[in-house]
Amino acid sequence: MKFPKFADLILFENDDIIVVNKPPFISSLDEREGGEINMLRLARQYTDDAQICHRLDKETSGALIIAKNPEAYRAVSMQFERRKVKKVYHAVIDGTHVFEELFIDLPILNVGKGTVTISRQEGKRAETWFQSLKYYKHYTLVECRPVTGRMHQIRIHLATQRASIAGDEMYKGQPVFLSKLKRKYQLGKDQEELPIMKRFALHAYEVTFKLVNEEEVTIHAPYPKDFETLLKLLDKFDS
């Protein structure tokens, strides 16, 4: 995989903070010692004291806040702890679902090894708002606004509504194939069809928070190529 230049990912920068549009398939932090390249390492090649203020799943693209110094890291971390950071995600989900400010309040338990489950007894509070943005024949584009920041929160909350994110096989989401959308689609002999997106369709679209000087900023992260392609094909063949 070709790694992007860190400078090309920057959506916003001042003396304290950088917000980047994280590409898919790059971890936010070191997953293991000596492991693969990740956003923290890329950021530290750009500015020595960089610290990642929150995490996005490896497959999730979008707005990621990075602090350039300890003071900025503390300021943003406190906002996350106090749930003052507004996060907006976009997801393509299986099926047509009318969510009009749907509020999901189901506690999430981290069971280890990168998996979570819903547990009313032992889970930690988890809250997400959902709003349908665009309807297709077989899919829906949905806005997701998590209040809390639990691992896999949006993914598992959608799965509880039988509205798994397209391609999210961990939570029973099915990959999107062009043959399912396009009538009379034909593969060449001996060709294996690949999904339109090689990951689940979740993008951190926007983030709103306060800078060190208390000024509030909203940073918008454009869709990456794969997410944009999926939506274009849905517009063309599934609307």
Coordinates of C-alpha atoms in Angstrom, one line a residue:
M1 CA 0.0 0.0 0.0
K2 CA 1.3 3.5 -0.9
F3 CA 1.4 5.8 2.0
P4 CA 0.2 9.4 1.5
K5 CA 2.3 12.3 2.4
F6 CA 1.2 13.6 5.8
A7 CA 1.2 17.2 4.6
D8 CA -1.3 16.3 1.9
L9 CA -3.8 15.0 4.5
I10 CA -4.0 18.2 6.5
L11 CA -7.4 19.9 6.6
F12 CA -6.6 22.4 9.4
E13 CA -3.4 23.5 11.1
N14 CA -2.3 26.1 13.6
D15 CA 0.5 26.3 16.3
D16 CA -1.2 23.7 18.5
I17 CA -3.5 21.5 16.5
I18 CA -3.6 19.6 13.2
V19 CA -6.7 18.0 11.8
V20 CA -6.1 15.4 9.1
N21 CA -8.4 13.4 6.8
K22 CA -7.2 9.9 7.8
P23 CA -7.1 7.5 4.9
P24 CA -8.6 4.0 5.4
F25 CA -6.4 1.0 6.3
I26 CA -4.0 3.0 8.5
S27 CA -4.2 2.6 12.3
S28 CA -4.5 5.7 14.5
L29 CA -1.9 4.4 16.9
D30 CA 0.8 1.8 17.3
E31 CA -1.0 -1.5 17.5
R32 CA 2.1 -3.4 18.4
E33 CA 5.8 -2.6 18.8
G34 CA 7.6 -2.4 15.6
G35 CA 4.4 -2.9 13.7
E36 CA 3.2 -1.1 10.6
I37 CA 3.1 2.6 9.8
N38 CA 0.3 4.5 11.5
M39 CA -1.0 8.0 11.9
L40 CA 1.0 8.7 15.1
R41 CA 4.3 7.8 13.4
L42 CA 3.4 9.8 10.3
A43 CA 2.5 12.8 12.5
R44 CA 5.7 12.6 14.5
Q45 CA 7.8 12.7 11.3
Y46 CA 6.0 16.0 10.6
T47 CA 6.1 17.5 14.1
D48 CA 8.1 15.9 17.0
D49 CA 5.7 16.1 19.9
A50 CA 2.5 15.0 18.0
Q51 CA -0.1 13.1 20.0
I52 CA -3.3 11.6 18.6
C53 CA -6.3 13.0 20.6
H54 CA -8.8 10.2 19.8
R55 CA -8.9 7.1 17.7
L56 CA -10.6 6.0 14.5
D57 CA -10.9 2.3 13.6
K58 CA -8.3 1.2 11.1
E59 CA -10.8 0.9 8.2
T60 CA -12.6 4.2 9.1
S61 CA -11.5 7.3 7.1
G62 CA -12.0 10.9 8.1
A63 CA -11.3 13.7 10.5
L64 CA -8.7 13.0 13.1
I65 CA -7.4 15.6 15.6
I66 CA -3.7 15.6 16.4
A67 CA -2.1 17.8 19.1
K68 CA 1.3 19.4 18.5
N69 CA 2.2 20.0 22.1
P70 CA 1.2 18.7 25.6
E71 CA -1.0 21.7 26.4
A72 CA -3.1 21.3 23.2
Y73 CA -3.3 17.5 23.9
R74 CA -4.7 18.2 27.4
A75 CA -7.2 20.8 26.1
V76 CA -8.6 18.5 23.4
S77 CA -8.6 15.4 25.7
M78 CA -10.6 17.2 28.3
Q79 CA -13.2 18.1 25.7
F80 CA -13.5 14.5 24.7
E81 CA -13.8 13.4 28.4
R82 CA -16.5 16.0 28.9
R83 CA -18.3 15.0 25.7
K84 CA -17.9 18.5 24.3
V85 CA -16.5 17.4 20.9
K86 CA -19.2 17.1 18.3
K87 CA -18.5 14.2 15.8
V88 CA -20.5 13.5 12.7
Y89 CA -20.0 10.3 10.7
H90 CA -21.5 9.2 7.4
A91 CA -22.3 5.5 6.8
V92 CA -23.8 3.5 4.0
I93 CA -26.0 0.8 5.6
D94 CA -27.7 -2.3 4.3
G95 CA -31.4 -1.8 3.5
T96 CA -33.7 1.2 3.4
H97 CA -34.2 2.7 6.9
V98 CA -36.0 5.8 7.9
F99 CA -34.1 7.2 10.9
E100 CA -35.5 10.5 12.0
E101 CA -33.3 11.6 14.9
L102 CA -33.3 8.0 16.2
F103 CA -31.6 7.8 19.6
I104 CA -29.8 4.6 20.5
D105 CA -28.8 4.2 24.1
L106 CA -27.4 0.7 24.5
P107 CA -24.4 0.0 26.8
I108 CA -21.3 -1.5 25.3
L109 CA -19.0 -4.0 26.9
N110 CA -15.5 -4.4 25.5
V111 CA -14.8 -8.2 25.6
G112 CA -11.2 -7.9 24.5
K113 CA -9.4 -8.9 21.3
G114 CA -11.0 -6.1 19.4
T115 CA -14.6 -7.2 20.0
V116 CA -17.5 -5.6 21.8
T117 CA -21.0 -6.6 22.7
I118 CA -24.2 -5.0 24.0
S119 CA -24.6 -5.6 27.7
R120 CA -27.2 -3.9 29.8
Q121 CA -25.6 -5.4 33.0
E122 CA -21.9 -4.8 32.5
G123 CA -21.6 -2.4 29.5
K124 CA -20.6 1.2 29.7
R125 CA -23.0 3.9 28.6
A126 CA -23.1 4.4 24.9
E127 CA -25.4 6.9 23.0
T128 CA -25.7 7.7 19.3
W129 CA -28.1 9.7 17.2
F130 CA -29.0 8.6 13.7
Q131 CA -30.5 10.6 10.8
S132 CA -31.2 9.1 7.3
L133 CA -29.8 11.4 4.6
K134 CA -30.5 9.6 1.3
Y135 CA -32.4 6.6 0.3
Y136 CA -31.5 4.0 -2.3
K137 CA -33.3 0.8 -3.3
H138 CA -31.1 -1.4 -1.2
Y139 CA -29.1 1.0 0.9
T140 CA -29.3 4.2 3.0
L141 CA -26.8 7.0 3.6
V142 CA -27.0 7.8 7.3
E143 CA -25.6 10.5 9.5
C144 CA -24.3 9.2 12.8
R145 CA -23.6 11.4 15.8
P146 CA -22.0 9.6 18.7
V147 CA -22.3 11.3 22.1
T148 CA -20.0 8.8 23.8
G149 CA -16.9 7.3 22.3
R150 CA -17.0 3.6 22.8
M151 CA -15.1 1.2 20.6
H152 CA -17.2 0.2 17.5
Q153 CA -20.1 2.2 18.9
I154 CA -21.7 3.3 15.6
R155 CA -21.1 -0.1 14.0
I156 CA -22.8 -2.2 16.8
H157 CA -25.6 0.4 17.4
L158 CA -26.5 0.2 13.7
A159 CA -26.3 -3.6 13.8
T160 CA -28.9 -3.7 16.6
Q161 CA -31.3 -2.0 14.2
R162 CA -30.7 -4.6 11.5
A163 CA -29.0 -1.8 9.6
S164 CA -25.4 -3.0 9.6
I165 CA -22.8 -0.9 7.8
A166 CA -22.2 -2.1 4.2
G167 CA -19.1 -4.3 4.2
D168 CA -18.9 -4.6 8.0
E169 CA -18.7 -8.3 8.2
M170 CA -17.9 -8.3 11.9
Y171 CA -21.5 -7.0 12.5
K172 CA -23.2 -8.9 9.6
G173 CA -22.8 -6.2 7.0
Q174 CA -22.6 -7.4 3.4
P175 CA -20.0 -6.1 0.9
V176 CA -21.5 -4.2 -2.0
F177 CA -21.0 -5.8 -5.4
L178 CA -21.7 -4.0 -8.7
S179 CA -23.4 -7.2 -9.9
K180 CA -26.1 -6.6 -7.2
L181 CA -26.8 -3.1 -8.4
K182 CA -26.3 -3.2 -12.2
R183 CA -28.7 -5.3 -14.2
K184 CA -27.1 -7.6 -16.8
Y185 CA -23.7 -7.1 -15.2
Q186 CA -21.3 -9.7 -16.6
L187 CA -18.0 -10.8 -15.3
G188 CA -15.3 -12.0 -17.7
K189 CA -14.5 -15.7 -17.7
D190 CA -12.4 -16.7 -14.7
Q191 CA -12.8 -13.2 -13.2
E192 CA -13.6 -12.9 -9.5
E193 CA -15.8 -10.0 -8.6
L194 CA -14.4 -7.7 -5.9
P195 CA -16.6 -5.5 -3.7
I196 CA -16.9 -1.8 -4.7
M197 CA -15.4 -0.9 -1.3
K198 CA -12.8 -3.2 0.3
R199 CA -13.8 -2.0 3.8
F200 CA -16.9 -1.0 5.7
A201 CA -18.5 2.2 4.5
L202 CA -17.9 4.5 7.5
H203 CA -16.4 8.0 7.3
A204 CA -15.7 10.6 10.0
Y205 CA -17.3 13.5 8.1
E206 CA -17.0 16.4 10.5
V207 CA -15.6 17.4 13.9
T208 CA -16.4 20.5 16.0
F209 CA -14.2 21.4 19.0
K210 CA -12.5 24.3 20.7
L211 CA -8.9 25.3 20.0
V212 CA -6.5 26.2 22.9
N213 CA -7.6 29.9 22.7
E214 CA -11.3 28.8 23.2
E215 CA -12.2 29.5 19.6
E216 CA -14.7 26.9 18.2
V217 CA -13.9 25.3 14.9
T218 CA -15.8 22.9 12.7
I219 CA -13.6 20.9 10.3
H220 CA -15.1 19.0 7.4
A221 CA -13.4 15.9 5.9
P222 CA -14.2 15.2 2.2
Y223 CA -15.1 11.6 1.3
P224 CA -12.2 9.4 0.2
K225 CA -12.2 8.0 -3.3
D226 CA -13.7 4.6 -2.4
F227 CA -16.6 6.1 -0.4
E228 CA -17.3 8.6 -3.2
T229 CA -17.2 5.9 -5.8
L230 CA -19.7 3.8 -3.8
L231 CA -22.2 6.7 -3.6
K232 CA -21.8 7.5 -7.3
L233 CA -22.6 3.9 -8.3
L234 CA -25.6 3.9 -5.9
D235 CA -26.8 7.1 -7.5
K236 CA -26.4 5.6 -10.9
F237 CA -27.7 2.1 -10.4
D238 CA -29.7 1.9 -7.1
S239 CA -31.6 5.2 -6.8

